[in-house]
Coordinates of C-alpha atoms and ligand atoms in Angstrom, one line a residue:
M11 CA 117.4 123.4 113.6
I12 CA 113.8 124.0 114.5
I13 CA 112.2 127.6 113.7
W14 CA 109.2 128.5 115.1
R15 CA 106.7 129.5 112.4
P16 CA 103.4 131.8 113.8
F17 CA 99.9 130.6 112.4
E18 CA 96.3 131.0 113.3
L19 CA 94.6 127.5 113.2
H20 CA 91.1 128.1 113.3
T21 CA 89.3 131.1 110.7
H22 CA 86.1 131.3 109.1
T23 CA 84.9 133.4 105.9
I24 CA 82.1 134.2 104.0
H25 CA 81.7 130.3 103.2
S26 CA 80.5 130.0 106.4
D27 CA 79.2 132.3 109.3
A28 CA 82.4 134.9 108.8
D29 CA 82.3 138.5 107.7
H30 CA 85.1 138.6 105.6
T31 CA 86.3 136.9 102.3
L32 CA 88.9 134.7 102.3
A33 CA 91.4 137.2 100.2
E34 CA 90.5 139.9 103.3
L35 CA 91.5 136.9 105.9
V36 CA 94.8 136.5 103.8
N37 CA 95.3 140.3 104.0
S38 CA 94.6 140.4 107.8
V39 CA 97.0 137.4 108.4
K40 CA 100.1 139.1 106.6
G41 CA 99.1 142.4 108.3
N42 CA 100.1 140.3 111.5
E43 CA 102.8 139.0 110.3
L44 CA 101.7 135.4 110.6
E45 CA 103.2 132.9 108.3
G46 CA 100.1 130.7 107.7
F47 CA 96.5 129.8 109.0
A48 CA 94.4 126.8 108.6
L49 CA 91.0 127.6 106.8
T50 CA 88.3 126.0 108.9
D51 CA 84.7 127.1 107.6
H52 CA 81.9 125.2 109.4
N53 CA 81.1 122.1 107.4
T54 CA 82.1 123.4 104.1
T55 CA 85.0 122.6 101.9
S56 CA 84.1 125.5 99.4
G57 CA 86.9 127.7 100.2
W58 CA 89.6 125.4 99.2
T59 CA 89.1 126.4 95.5
E60 CA 90.6 130.0 96.2
C61 CA 93.5 129.0 98.4
N62 CA 96.1 128.0 95.5
S63 CA 96.1 131.5 93.8
L64 CA 95.7 133.1 97.0
E65 CA 98.8 131.3 98.5
K66 CA 100.7 132.1 95.4
T67 CA 100.1 136.1 95.4
S68 CA 100.6 136.7 99.1
D69 CA 103.0 134.1 100.0
I70 CA 100.8 133.0 102.8
C71 CA 100.5 129.1 103.6
I72 CA 96.9 128.2 103.9
L73 CA 96.0 124.8 105.4
K74 CA 93.0 123.3 104.1
G75 CA 90.5 122.3 106.7
M76 CA 87.2 122.5 108.1
E77 CA 85.3 122.8 111.6
C78 CA 83.3 119.4 111.5
T79 CA 80.2 121.5 113.5
T80 CA 77.9 118.8 115.1
F81 CA 75.1 119.2 117.6
H82 CA 77.8 117.8 120.3
G83 CA 80.8 119.1 119.6
H84 CA 82.8 120.8 117.0
M85 CA 86.0 119.0 115.6
I86 CA 88.9 120.9 113.4
L87 CA 89.9 118.6 110.9
L88 CA 92.9 119.0 108.7
G89 CA 95.3 117.0 106.1
L90 CA 91.9 115.4 104.3
N91 CA 91.6 115.8 100.7
E92 CA 87.7 115.7 101.0
Y93 CA 84.7 117.1 102.6
E94 CA 83.6 115.1 105.8
D95 CA 79.8 115.0 106.0
W96 CA 79.0 116.5 109.8
R97 CA 75.6 114.5 109.4
Q98 CA 76.8 111.3 109.7
F99 CA 78.6 111.9 113.3
T100 CA 76.6 110.5 116.2
L101 CA 77.1 109.9 119.9
E102 CA 77.2 106.2 119.3
N103 CA 79.8 106.1 116.0
I104 CA 82.2 109.1 117.3
N105 CA 85.0 106.7 117.9
D106 CA 85.0 104.9 114.3
K107 CA 84.9 108.3 112.9
I108 CA 87.9 109.4 114.4
E109 CA 89.5 106.0 113.1
N110 CA 88.3 106.4 109.8
I111 CA 89.2 110.1 109.5
H112 CA 93.1 109.1 110.7
D113 CA 93.4 106.1 108.3
K114 CA 92.4 108.5 105.3
G115 CA 95.8 110.4 106.9
G116 CA 93.4 113.5 108.7
I117 CA 94.6 115.5 111.7
I118 CA 91.8 115.8 114.2
G119 CA 91.7 118.6 116.7
I120 CA 88.7 119.4 119.3
A121 CA 87.8 123.0 119.1
H122 CA 86.8 124.9 122.2
P123 CA 85.7 121.9 124.2
F124 CA 84.3 123.9 127.5
Q125 CA 82.3 126.8 125.5
I126 CA 78.9 127.7 126.2
G127 CA 76.9 125.1 123.7
S128 CA 73.1 125.3 122.8
P129 CA 71.0 128.0 122.5
I130 CA 74.3 130.1 122.2
S131 CA 76.4 128.7 120.2
T132 CA 75.0 124.9 119.2
G133 CA 77.1 121.9 120.0
A134 CA 80.2 124.3 120.8
H135 CA 80.5 122.2 124.0
W136 CA 82.1 118.9 123.5
E137 CA 79.7 115.9 124.7
Y138 CA 81.1 112.9 122.9
E139 CA 82.9 110.4 124.6
I140 CA 86.2 109.4 123.3
S141 CA 87.5 106.0 123.6
D142 CA 91.2 106.5 123.1
W143 CA 92.7 110.1 123.8
N144 CA 95.9 109.0 121.8
K145 CA 93.6 109.1 118.6
I146 CA 92.9 113.0 119.5
N147 CA 96.0 115.1 117.8
Y148 CA 95.3 118.1 119.6
M149 CA 92.8 120.0 121.6
E150 CA 92.2 123.8 121.5
V151 CA 93.1 124.6 125.2
W152 CA 93.4 128.2 124.6
H153 CA 90.4 129.8 122.4
G154 CA 88.9 133.4 121.1
P155 CA 90.1 136.9 122.7
L156 CA 91.9 137.6 126.2
P157 CA 92.5 133.5 126.0
Y158 CA 94.3 133.5 129.6
K159 CA 91.5 134.7 131.6
Q160 CA 88.7 132.8 130.3
E161 CA 87.0 130.2 132.2
Y162 CA 86.1 127.8 129.7
N163 CA 89.7 127.8 128.5
K164 CA 90.8 127.2 132.1
R165 CA 88.7 124.3 132.5
A166 CA 90.3 123.0 128.8
Y167 CA 93.7 123.2 130.0
A168 CA 93.0 121.6 132.8
L169 CA 91.4 118.5 131.0
W170 CA 94.7 118.7 129.1
T171 CA 96.9 118.5 131.9
E172 CA 94.8 115.3 133.3
L173 CA 94.9 113.6 130.0
L174 CA 98.8 113.8 129.7
N175 CA 98.9 112.6 133.4
R176 CA 96.9 109.8 132.6
G177 CA 99.7 109.2 130.0
Y178 CA 97.9 110.2 126.6
K179 CA 99.8 112.0 124.4
I180 CA 97.4 115.2 123.1
A181 CA 98.7 118.6 122.1
G182 CA 97.5 122.0 122.8
S183 CA 96.8 124.6 120.6
Y184 CA 95.1 128.0 120.5
G185 CA 92.5 129.3 118.0
R186 CA 91.4 132.7 117.3
D187 CA 88.2 131.3 115.8
W188 CA 88.6 134.2 113.4
H189 CA 85.5 135.6 112.0
K190 CA 86.0 139.6 111.3
S191 CA 88.9 141.5 109.8
R192 CA 88.6 144.6 111.4
A193 CA 91.0 145.9 114.1
S194 CA 90.7 144.9 117.8
E195 CA 92.3 146.3 120.9
Q196 CA 92.0 142.5 122.5
A197 CA 95.0 140.2 123.4
F198 CA 95.1 137.2 120.7
A199 CA 97.4 134.4 120.8
V200 CA 99.1 132.6 118.1
T201 CA 100.3 128.9 117.9
C202 CA 103.9 128.8 116.5
L203 CA 104.4 125.6 114.8
G204 CA 108.0 124.1 115.0
I205 CA 109.3 123.5 111.4
D206 CA 112.9 122.0 110.8
K207 CA 114.9 124.6 109.0
D208 CA 117.2 122.0 107.4
R209 CA 114.3 119.8 106.2
A210 CA 111.8 122.5 105.0
C211 CA 110.8 121.6 101.8
D212 CA 106.9 122.1 101.8
I213 CA 105.4 124.4 104.2
E214 CA 101.9 122.8 104.0
K215 CA 103.2 119.2 104.6
D216 CA 105.8 120.4 107.5
A217 CA 103.1 122.6 108.9
L218 CA 100.6 119.4 109.6
D219 CA 103.6 117.6 110.8
A220 CA 104.0 119.9 113.3
I221 CA 100.7 119.9 114.4
A222 CA 100.3 116.1 114.2
N223 CA 103.0 115.7 116.4
G224 CA 102.6 118.6 118.9
R225 CA 105.6 120.6 117.8
M226 CA 103.5 123.7 119.0
I227 CA 104.0 127.0 121.0
V228 CA 100.9 128.9 122.2
T229 CA 101.8 132.4 122.9
L230 CA 100.9 136.1 123.3
G231 CA 104.0 136.9 122.0
P232 CA 107.3 135.7 123.2
I233 CA 108.6 132.2 122.0
I234 CA 109.1 130.1 125.0
N235 CA 111.1 127.2 124.0
L236 CA 112.1 123.9 126.0
A237 CA 114.6 121.4 125.2
I238 CA 115.8 118.2 127.0
E239 CA 119.7 117.3 126.7
C240 CA 120.7 113.7 128.0
E241 CA 124.3 114.4 129.7
V242 CA 125.7 110.8 128.7
T243 CA 124.9 110.7 125.3
G244 CA 124.5 114.4 124.2
E245 CA 121.4 113.6 122.6
K246 CA 118.6 116.4 122.5
F247 CA 114.9 116.1 122.7
E248 CA 112.5 118.9 121.6
I249 CA 108.5 119.7 122.3
G250 CA 106.6 117.2 120.9
E251 CA 109.4 114.6 121.3
E252 CA 109.6 111.6 123.4
A253 CA 112.9 111.3 125.4
V254 CA 113.9 108.0 125.8
I255 CA 116.3 108.1 128.8
E256 CA 118.3 105.8 131.4
D257 CA 116.7 104.8 134.2
N258 CA 119.8 105.3 136.4
V259 CA 120.1 109.1 135.3
G260 CA 119.4 111.1 138.7
E261 CA 118.9 114.4 136.8
I262 CA 117.9 115.8 133.3
K263 CA 119.6 118.6 132.1
V264 CA 116.6 121.4 130.9
L265 CA 117.4 124.0 128.3
L266 CA 115.0 126.8 128.4
E267 CA 114.9 130.0 126.0
L268 CA 112.7 133.0 125.6
G269 CA 112.7 135.2 122.4
F270 CA 111.1 138.3 121.4
N271 CA 110.8 139.1 117.3
N272 CA 108.9 142.5 117.5
K273 CA 105.9 141.0 115.4
N274 CA 102.7 142.6 114.7
Y275 CA 100.8 139.4 116.5
E276 CA 103.1 140.0 119.2
W277 CA 101.0 141.5 121.9
K278 CA 103.0 144.2 123.3
L279 CA 103.7 143.5 127.3
E280 CA 105.1 146.1 130.0
Q281 CA 108.4 145.7 131.1
Q282 CA 108.8 143.5 134.1
Q283 CA 110.2 140.5 135.2
L284 CA 108.8 137.2 133.6
N285 CA 108.7 133.6 135.2
I286 CA 108.8 130.5 133.3
S287 CA 107.5 127.5 135.3
I288 CA 108.3 123.9 134.5
M289 CA 105.0 121.8 134.6
S290 CA 105.3 118.3 134.8
N291 CA 102.9 114.9 135.8
L292 CA 104.7 115.6 139.4
A293 CA 103.1 119.4 139.4
E294 CA 105.4 122.2 139.2
L295 CA 109.0 121.4 139.4
A296 CA 110.6 125.0 139.1
V297 CA 110.1 128.6 138.7
V298 CA 112.9 130.7 136.9
G299 CA 112.7 134.5 136.6
C300 CA 113.7 135.7 133.3
P301 CA 114.0 139.5 132.1
M302 CA 112.0 140.8 129.0
Q303 CA 114.7 139.8 126.4
N304 CA 116.3 137.0 124.8
T305 CA 117.7 134.8 127.4
K306 CA 118.6 131.0 127.6
K307 CA 119.0 129.1 130.8
E308 CA 119.9 125.8 131.8
I309 CA 118.7 124.1 134.9
Y310 CA 118.9 120.7 136.2
L311 CA 115.8 118.6 137.7
P312 CA 115.8 115.3 139.5
S313 CA 114.1 113.2 136.7
R314 CA 112.4 110.0 138.7
E315 CA 108.9 109.4 137.7
L316 CA 108.9 112.5 135.2
R317 CA 106.4 111.3 132.1
W318 CA 106.1 114.6 130.9
L319 CA 107.1 118.5 131.1
R320 CA 106.3 121.7 129.6
A321 CA 107.1 125.4 130.3
E322 CA 104.7 128.0 130.7
L323 CA 105.4 131.7 131.1
F324 CA 103.6 134.0 133.5
G325 CA 103.7 138.3 133.8
Q326 CA 101.8 140.8 134.7
I327 CA 98.9 141.9 132.4
E328 CA 96.4 144.6 133.9
N329 CA 98.3 143.9 137.2
K330 CA 97.3 140.5 137.2
V331 CA 99.7 137.6 137.0
E332 CA 98.5 135.6 134.0
M333 CA 99.8 132.4 131.7
I334 CA 101.5 134.5 128.8
A335 CA 102.8 131.3 126.8
F336 CA 103.2 127.6 127.2
T337 CA 105.1 124.9 125.3
N338 CA 103.7 121.6 124.1
P339 CA 105.2 118.5 126.5
I340 CA 108.0 116.6 126.3
Y341 CA 107.7 113.0 126.9
I342 CA 109.5 111.0 129.0
K343 CA 110.1 107.4 128.6
F344 CA 112.7 105.6 130.7
L345 CA 114.7 102.5 129.7
R346 CA 113.9 99.8 132.4
R347 CA 117.4 97.5 133.0
Ligands
ZN5 ZN1 83.1 125.9 116.8
ZN6 ZN1 84.8 128.1 114.6

């Protein structure tokens, strides 16, 4: 059984340009009732030496990473054992560099691809030409405070959808780009990582595996879960997986689940009816109304020509319908006979 653990995947400390120390960040993460975070200081791994002792005293999982901050784009690197020199990345060699990072067991996420670049934030706008998007593990499609209404996030989200439609497997994440520990009145999201409770042994390894394989839900609070069940074999496919389905199955069974935990990281929504939209390569397939409580629903959808599916949760924030959460896709492959 998969449980969804709330993590923050993009943080900074005084080891680069943030206001807080790593110990202060750990306290804030704990105060928000998150279970872990990725330490992604700009172009330095100097904070890594503090991680082990802070993990022990806090019980917070820290993924050692860095934000490779270059003049043509920012990349989050996770799962590496060594520093990656940002000065070596050029418009010409980027694809070789990406290949090399994968060979070393690294995970690559593109940070805030459409944020305004120079002179506001040098290199924040992604300009590199990627030859194979399957080599990018994930893209930060939501970033910063009030992520649902930022125009640059809408562009990132649209690019993600376009890449999925072109057949690439790439995950979507949220990054708070956490620089200050002081309290804020603004809404932030979290990325929940799907970890198999029965197999979990090393939380750091399991968290990296969830990120690398798109087992992620991004949310302002409620957990929206999606699965596909094959009625013939009884096989169940979860977020991030590829569902292999017989070509002659006319309909697929889609399982939806909405859950509330009342944790500190959850943005408090007004009581209302929420809507779950099932998005796919064939655009929106269904809209399912849900009360604001723990709910399970089953729907049947025509399977023809489906290549991927994801769920998106919508509701009112400040009298406007906004996206509150989204899942990563389940990919679909038909067994042609
Ligand atoms: Zn950045
Ligand atoms: Zn950053």
